[in-house]
Amino acid sequence: VCGYHLCMEASPGLMFPVIWCLIVNALAACKGSGPHASSCTECDTVSGIEICIQCNANGNVPIDGTCKKASNPPDSSVTDAGCKTAAGSADLSTVKVCGQCGEGYFLYKGGCYTIGGPIGGLICADTVAAIRSTPVPGVCTKCRENYFKNPSATDNTHQSCIACNETAVTDGADTYKGVVDCSRCSPPATPAGAREEKVARCTKCITAKYLSTTGTCVASCTQDVQFSTEDDENGKRCFLCSDATNKGVTGCAKCTYTSPNANATCTECTSDYLKTVDGATTCVTDCGPGFFKNDKGGDSSNLKLCSPCAANCLTCADGTAEKCKSCTAGTHFLVVVAGSQGKCLSCGDATSGVPNCAKCTLPSGAAKPTCSECGFGYKLEGGACVSAGGVNLSTGAIAGISVAAVVVVGGLVGFLCWWFICRGKA
């Protein structure tokens, strides 16, 4: 038989107990050199500390993880813990585990644990000061983050907390499960029907594992369709490429990422067109200015790209970069090369534009653009850009320069006179 079965009372006429039964699968045997080797048949660990969960002889029960004598006469720790059978009997001579606990204690895997105690405090987050205010004696009301509150624990005959990585715990008609390698979790989201498994919601995995998009803990994220993030609070997590809330790209089917916590780079959209601008990727239905819809953008038959139009082409026909429809306003103009195929030329194009022109417009029906501004060193004259030639100074500028020259010369003469006269007297 795998694990252990704890049944405190059987219904008359039935072969198996049905009032209360706790089953834990694949429990480890006690360490041969451990403190419970001679007194326990089943052990478990809490934060690396080995605890006994079933004593090897009737009349002995686990209290704070250690087997204690429970009858003829019972150890004081058993009495203090309020350990009884699930039916409430104080006669423990025929059992090896506790079925319920008293005030200041809670039930965990067949043993009673002190609230706020060395081991109990690792499982239950209740404080000693809150013991008296607990609505139901013998019940932990708040579990540590690596445990979840047993939804069936409405009284002290049920295990209060279940480990987030627990394989399975059956409590009456309900079966609760944790998630393998899960270190933080919350109770199952919704109740299931009788005998259906209720699985905890894992929110953080152990250090070596990633929390997958399905809530399990895995060795790595699924390549191409997921990316990962990592931080101290939430550990390692996997997200779908389309999860924009967590640095993914809306509508993305496949992606890559350079390092944990880096924004995902989409490589293929689910149905839209993939657009890349300055290294950032988006999935769009309309490619926008400077791009055209390319349904044959790559090796994949499903890959649809927003490919860039030719240089200085503002809009171009879908399917090709060279069929321009409009150009960058002000600095380029559109010419029809062949049929409906357009090409963008600079205003200063030597053949079709105005040489040395910096800004222009192309009137409707005109063969050449009209220049509105020439480049540096040129001036607009008769629709053409001609050399500005030498620099001509205005009358005011000449007058200003003359005055400045007179002032400088006068100052120099005055200084020389002072120098020679004063020095001569000295």
C-alpha positions as MATLAB code, in Angstrom:
seq = 'VCGYHLCMEASPGLMFPVIWCLIVNALAACKGSGPHASSCTECDTVSGIEICIQCNANGNVPIDGTCKKASNPPDSSVTDAGCKTAAGSADLSTVKVCGQCGEGYFLYKGGCYTIGGPIGGLICADTVAAIRSTPVPGVCTKCRENYFKNPSATDNTHQSCIACNETAVTDGADTYKGVVDCSRCSPPATPAGAREEKVARCTKCITAKYLSTTGTCVASCTQDVQFSTEDDENGKRCFLCSDATNKGVTGCAKCTYTSPNANATCTECTSDYLKTVDGATTCVTDCGPGFFKNDKGGDSSNLKLCSPCAANCLTCADGTAEKCKSCTAGTHFLVVVAGSQGKCLSCGDATSGVPNCAKCTLPSGAAKPTCSECGFGYKLEGGACVSAGGVNLSTGAIAGISVAAVVVVGGLVGFLCWWFICRGKA';
ca = [
       0.000    0.000    0.000;
       1.381    3.405   -0.960;
       1.478    5.946    1.828;
      -0.644    5.703    4.942;
      -4.334    5.623    5.746;
      -5.651    7.342    8.837;
      -9.227    6.404    9.732;
     -10.575    7.208   13.151;
     -14.018    5.676   12.970;
     -15.762    3.293   10.579;
     -19.414    3.371    9.691;
     -21.279    0.251   10.777;
     -21.581   -2.405    8.109;
     -18.975   -0.881    5.826;
     -15.625   -2.375    5.072;
     -13.827    0.984    4.793;
     -14.071    4.070    6.988;
     -16.134    6.883    5.484;
     -16.590    9.377    8.334;
     -13.057   10.764    8.166;
     -10.056    9.495    6.268;
      -6.752   11.094    5.340;
      -4.609    9.549    2.616;
      -1.176   10.800    1.661;
       0.569    9.059   -1.220;
       4.253    8.340   -1.697;
       5.351    9.384    1.762;
       8.969    8.771    2.620;
      10.107    6.267    5.182;
      11.887    7.673    8.200;
      15.645    8.118    7.912;
      17.557    5.208    9.352;
      19.822    7.545   11.271;
      17.106   10.097   12.044;
      15.420   10.861   15.380;
      12.278    8.901   14.452;
      13.839    5.713   13.101;
      12.794    3.567   16.058;
       9.395    5.100   16.811;
       7.768    5.900   13.456;
       6.703    4.042   10.353;
       6.072    7.136    8.212;
       7.882   10.472    8.179;
       7.742   13.692    6.211;
       9.711   16.947    6.199;
       8.745   20.516    7.045;
      11.295   23.075    5.823;
      13.926   20.330    5.843;
      13.032   19.094    9.356;
      11.971   15.456    9.561;
       8.665   14.886   11.383;
       6.842   11.711   12.333;
       3.369   11.411   10.825;
       2.515    7.889   12.005;
       3.925    6.094   15.020;
       4.852    2.421   14.769;
       2.904    1.261   17.823;
      -0.682    1.708   19.005;
      -1.077    4.070   21.922;
       1.541    6.469   20.532;
       0.756    9.629   18.558;
       2.771   12.437   16.892;
       2.911   15.677   18.879;
       4.922   18.463   17.239;
       6.427   15.871   14.921;
       7.604   13.404   17.610;
       5.890   10.212   18.820;
       4.543   10.522   22.368;
       2.926    7.957   24.636;
      -0.845    8.410   24.451;
      -2.194    5.940   27.056;
      -1.557    4.159   30.364;
      -0.830    6.966   31.249;
      -0.530    9.494   28.392;
       2.400   11.883   28.152;
       1.494   15.397   29.306;
       2.212   16.763   25.823;
      -0.579   14.568   24.407;
      -3.043   15.862   26.985;
      -1.934   19.471   26.474;
      -2.423   19.124   22.712;
      -5.977   17.839   23.171;
      -5.212   14.879   20.916;
      -8.280   12.656   20.479;
      -9.796   10.403   17.872;
     -11.848   12.074   15.144;
     -14.977   10.950   17.014;
     -13.768   12.785   20.116;
     -12.639    9.793   22.191;
      -9.736   10.342   24.579;
      -8.915    6.624   24.431;
      -5.920    6.481   22.103;
      -4.735    3.010   23.060;
      -5.589    1.527   19.654;
      -4.453    4.352   17.350;
      -1.131    5.675   16.077;
      -2.215    9.183   15.092;
      -4.413   12.022   16.311;
      -7.869   12.609   14.836;
      -8.376   16.075   16.298;
      -6.500   18.662   18.362;
      -7.373   21.147   21.075;
      -7.023   24.885   21.549;
      -3.585   26.266   20.691;
      -2.859   23.347   18.364;
      -3.880   22.283   14.863;
      -4.026   18.961   13.017;
      -1.448   18.239   10.323;
      -0.866   14.783    8.834;
      -2.055   12.852   11.864;
      -0.255   14.942   14.467;
      -1.049   17.926   16.676;
       1.220   20.961   16.270;
       1.613   23.978   18.514;
       0.451   27.241   16.957;
       3.542   29.444   16.899;
       5.770   26.487   17.866;
       9.152   25.612   16.274;
       7.513   23.323   13.704;
       3.902   24.470   13.864;
       5.037   28.013   13.108;
       6.567   26.806    9.845;
       3.166   25.534    8.701;
       0.627   27.853   10.333;
       0.924   31.656   10.243;
      -1.377   32.188   13.246;
       0.337   33.802   16.229;
       0.242   32.681   19.857;
      -1.612   35.875   20.774;
      -4.374   34.974   18.335;
      -4.995   31.488   19.754;
      -7.775   32.553   22.114;
      -9.532   34.509   19.375;
      -9.623   31.557   16.978;
     -13.310   30.874   16.222;
     -12.812   27.101   16.212;
     -10.312   25.592   18.700;
      -7.767   23.212   17.190;
      -7.823   24.840   13.760;
      -5.177   26.948   12.000;
      -6.869   29.880   10.284;
      -3.965   31.089    8.133;
      -1.308   28.897    6.522;
       2.218   29.860    5.482;
       2.804   30.715    1.815;
       4.130   27.248    0.958;
       0.860   25.729    2.235;
      -2.769   26.335    1.389;
      -5.782   26.307    3.697;
      -7.781   23.095    3.483;
     -11.278   24.195    2.343;
     -12.748   21.259    4.295;
     -11.111   22.289    7.584;
     -14.222   23.752    9.184;
     -13.503   21.999   12.483;
     -10.576   20.413   14.312;
     -11.064   16.951   12.800;
      -9.582   18.055    9.476;
      -6.012   18.786    8.489;
      -5.777   22.588    8.560;
      -3.038   23.175    5.984;
      -1.922   21.266    2.892;
       1.564   21.662    1.407;
       1.683   23.377   -1.983;
       3.698   20.439   -3.373;
       1.531   17.716   -1.798;
       0.763   14.781   -4.082;
      -2.786   14.200   -2.830;
      -4.791   14.531    0.373;
      -8.230   12.946    0.603;
     -10.424   14.436    3.298;
     -13.840   12.815    3.475;
     -15.427   13.119    0.031;
     -12.902   15.690   -1.137;
      -9.455   15.213   -2.632;
      -7.031   18.114   -2.592;
      -3.768   18.291   -4.493;
      -0.811   20.591   -4.579;
       1.545   21.022   -7.531;
       4.855   19.173   -7.767;
       7.791   21.526   -7.021;
       5.451   24.386   -6.044;
       6.680   26.621   -3.205;
       3.803   29.111   -2.948;
       0.134   28.636   -3.728;
      -3.463   29.488   -2.949;
      -6.459   27.160   -2.380;
      -8.293   25.646   -5.364;
     -10.214   28.326   -7.258;
     -13.598   26.626   -7.352;
     -15.068   23.610   -5.589;
     -15.330   20.419   -7.599;
     -17.911   17.677   -7.321;
     -17.664   14.821   -4.857;
     -14.505   12.746   -5.292;
     -13.144   15.128   -7.901;
      -9.619   16.400   -7.374;
      -9.268   20.027   -6.379;
      -5.847   21.359   -7.365;
      -4.197   24.321   -5.669;
      -3.221   27.329   -7.761;
       0.576   27.520   -7.763;
       1.952   31.074   -7.801;
       5.666   30.337   -7.385;
       7.876   27.308   -8.017;
      11.068   26.173   -6.342;
      14.218   27.988   -7.491;
      15.154   25.542  -10.250;
      11.709   25.445  -11.897;
       9.511   27.771  -13.957;
       5.810   28.343  -13.330;
       4.159   27.386  -16.607;
       1.112   29.008  -18.181;
      -0.945   25.997  -17.071;
       0.077   26.352  -13.414;
       2.591   23.497  -13.246;
       6.298   23.763  -12.410;
       8.548   22.899  -15.358;
      12.266   22.781  -16.138;
      12.018   25.353  -18.948;
       9.505   27.375  -20.932;
       8.213   26.073  -24.260;
      10.562   27.308  -26.965;
       9.214   29.759  -29.588;
       5.728   30.123  -28.073;
       6.682   31.264  -24.556;
       9.179   33.593  -22.882;
      10.301   33.851  -19.256;
      10.580   36.430  -16.498;
      12.399   36.153  -13.192;
      12.326   38.104   -9.922;
      12.770   37.448   -6.208;
       9.089   37.886   -5.379;
       7.549   35.594   -8.013;
      10.477   33.385   -9.045;
      10.752   32.119  -12.609;
       7.627   32.264  -14.750;
       6.624   31.421  -18.311;
       4.281   33.578  -20.371;
       2.734   33.170  -23.791;
       4.238   35.346  -26.506;
       0.871   37.137  -26.734;
       0.801   38.174  -23.049;
       1.279   41.932  -23.440;
       0.698   42.496  -19.708;
       3.992   40.754  -18.987;
       6.199   42.128  -21.804;
       4.755   39.988  -24.570;
       3.166   41.200  -27.834;
      -0.595   41.203  -28.370;
      -1.558   38.760  -31.126;
       1.892   37.130  -31.241;
       2.138   33.384  -31.895;
       5.920   32.907  -31.790;
       8.667   34.941  -30.171;
      12.220   35.075  -28.863;
      13.821   36.885  -25.948;
      17.426   37.739  -25.204;
      17.305   37.299  -21.416;
      14.830   36.888  -18.538;
      12.770   40.063  -18.004;
      13.582   41.337  -21.508;
      10.673   42.298  -23.749;
       9.655   39.486  -26.071;
      10.494   39.952  -29.742;
       7.670   38.596  -31.871;
       8.718   36.511  -34.875;
       5.273   35.505  -36.133;
       1.763   36.792  -35.491;
      -1.305   34.617  -35.026;
      -3.242   36.208  -37.904;
      -2.073   39.816  -38.276;
       1.004   41.316  -39.911;
       4.309   41.499  -38.050;
       5.764   45.000  -37.960;
       9.226   45.932  -36.692;
      10.182   49.537  -35.910;
      13.457   50.373  -34.136;
      13.712   46.788  -32.863;
      10.217   46.765  -31.307;
       7.668   44.352  -32.777;
       3.873   44.593  -33.015;
       1.097   42.614  -34.692;
      -1.134   44.886  -36.778;
      -3.919   44.708  -39.355;
      -2.799   47.927  -41.078;
       0.919   48.366  -41.716;
       0.772   52.173  -41.815;
       3.026   54.759  -43.545;
       6.320   53.524  -44.930;
       5.299   49.833  -44.981;
       3.330   47.462  -47.201;
       1.575   44.162  -46.513;
       3.839   41.294  -47.494;
       2.101   37.913  -47.489;
       5.297   36.173  -48.567;
       7.581   37.640  -45.978;
       9.590   34.577  -45.024;
      10.123   30.839  -45.181;
       6.957   30.082  -43.193;
       3.771   29.966  -45.258;
       1.945   31.653  -42.374;
       4.412   34.492  -41.953;
       2.882   37.832  -42.870;
       5.095   40.888  -42.587;
       4.876   44.628  -42.770;
       7.829   45.185  -45.081;
       9.340   48.667  -45.479;
       8.710   50.631  -48.661;
      11.667   51.911  -50.664;
      13.697   54.757  -49.186;
      11.679   57.984  -48.789;
       8.535   56.214  -50.001;
       5.693   57.107  -47.644;
       3.134   54.643  -49.005;
       3.546   51.834  -51.495;
       1.406   49.178  -53.138;
       0.967   45.904  -51.251;
       3.369   43.251  -52.431;
       6.355   45.361  -53.425;
       8.596   48.025  -51.946;
       9.196   49.827  -55.256;
       5.619   50.742  -56.255;
       5.405   54.034  -54.406;
       2.144   55.918  -54.103;
       3.390   58.917  -52.146;
       6.707   60.278  -50.928;
       8.172   62.027  -47.905;
       6.515   65.429  -48.040;
       8.685   68.456  -48.803;
      11.971   66.738  -49.610;
      10.951   64.195  -52.269;
       8.471   63.954  -55.124;
       6.792   61.096  -56.985;
       7.503   60.199  -60.599;
       5.926   57.387  -62.587;
       8.639   55.129  -63.952;
       6.677   52.440  -65.789;
       2.937   52.039  -65.866;
       1.648   52.602  -62.348;
       5.006   51.981  -60.689;
       6.113   55.075  -58.809;
       9.505   56.178  -57.591;
      10.531   58.832  -55.083;
      13.242   61.273  -56.114;
      14.863   64.036  -54.097;
      13.947   67.641  -54.871;
      17.533   68.205  -55.992;
      17.633   65.276  -58.435;
      19.867   66.352  -61.322;
      17.651   64.796  -64.013;
      14.025   65.093  -62.934;
      14.221   67.608  -60.095;
      15.722   71.055  -59.522;
      19.486   70.777  -58.926;
      20.564   71.960  -55.465;
      16.926   72.257  -54.309;
      16.238   71.249  -50.681;
      12.420   71.567  -50.510;
       9.814   71.346  -53.225;
       6.272   70.423  -54.270;
       5.015   68.743  -57.415;
       1.965   70.507  -58.832;
      -0.696   68.246  -60.310;
       0.146   67.335  -63.878;
       3.579   68.970  -63.756;
       6.647   67.179  -65.086;
       9.046   68.777  -62.642;
       8.684   69.960  -59.050;
       8.521   73.587  -57.972;
      11.400   74.439  -55.657;
      10.583   76.447  -52.541;
      13.950   76.391  -50.772;
      17.495   75.859  -51.965;
      20.371   74.111  -50.298;
      23.192   75.858  -48.413;
      25.197   78.247  -50.598;
      22.411   78.590  -53.157;
      19.565   81.017  -53.644;
      16.253   80.666  -55.467;
      16.170   82.689  -58.646;
      13.632   82.177  -61.428;
      12.646   78.757  -60.159;
      16.245   77.558  -60.148;
      18.879   77.353  -57.425;
      21.911   79.446  -58.293;
      25.128   80.074  -56.424;
      24.826   82.793  -53.828;
      28.356   83.994  -54.829;
      30.436   86.380  -52.559;
      29.107   87.780  -49.387;
      27.690   91.328  -49.889;
      27.657   93.568  -46.820;
      24.938   96.116  -46.197;
      25.654   99.839  -45.668;
      24.828   99.538  -41.979;
      27.263   96.659  -41.572;
      30.031   98.638  -43.271;
      29.385  101.656  -41.035;
      29.518   99.477  -37.959;
      32.811   97.953  -38.969;
      34.288  101.401  -39.657;
      33.320  102.712  -36.226;
      34.821   99.658  -34.566;
      38.070  100.131  -36.469;
      38.328  103.791  -35.421;
      37.775  102.866  -31.786;
      40.451  100.181  -31.888;
      43.016  102.429  -33.606;
      42.276  105.339  -31.243;
      42.702  103.119  -28.245;
      46.014  101.806  -29.516;
      47.390  105.327  -30.155;
      46.338  106.498  -26.697;
      48.042  103.526  -25.057;
      51.310  104.146  -26.921;
      51.346  107.837  -25.983;
      50.796  107.041  -22.332;
      53.499  104.432  -22.423;
      56.206  106.632  -23.866;
      55.311  109.814  -21.935;
      54.914  108.106  -18.581;
      57.950  105.922  -19.029;
      59.993  108.975  -20.115;
      59.132  110.864  -16.922;
      59.963  107.821  -14.847;
];
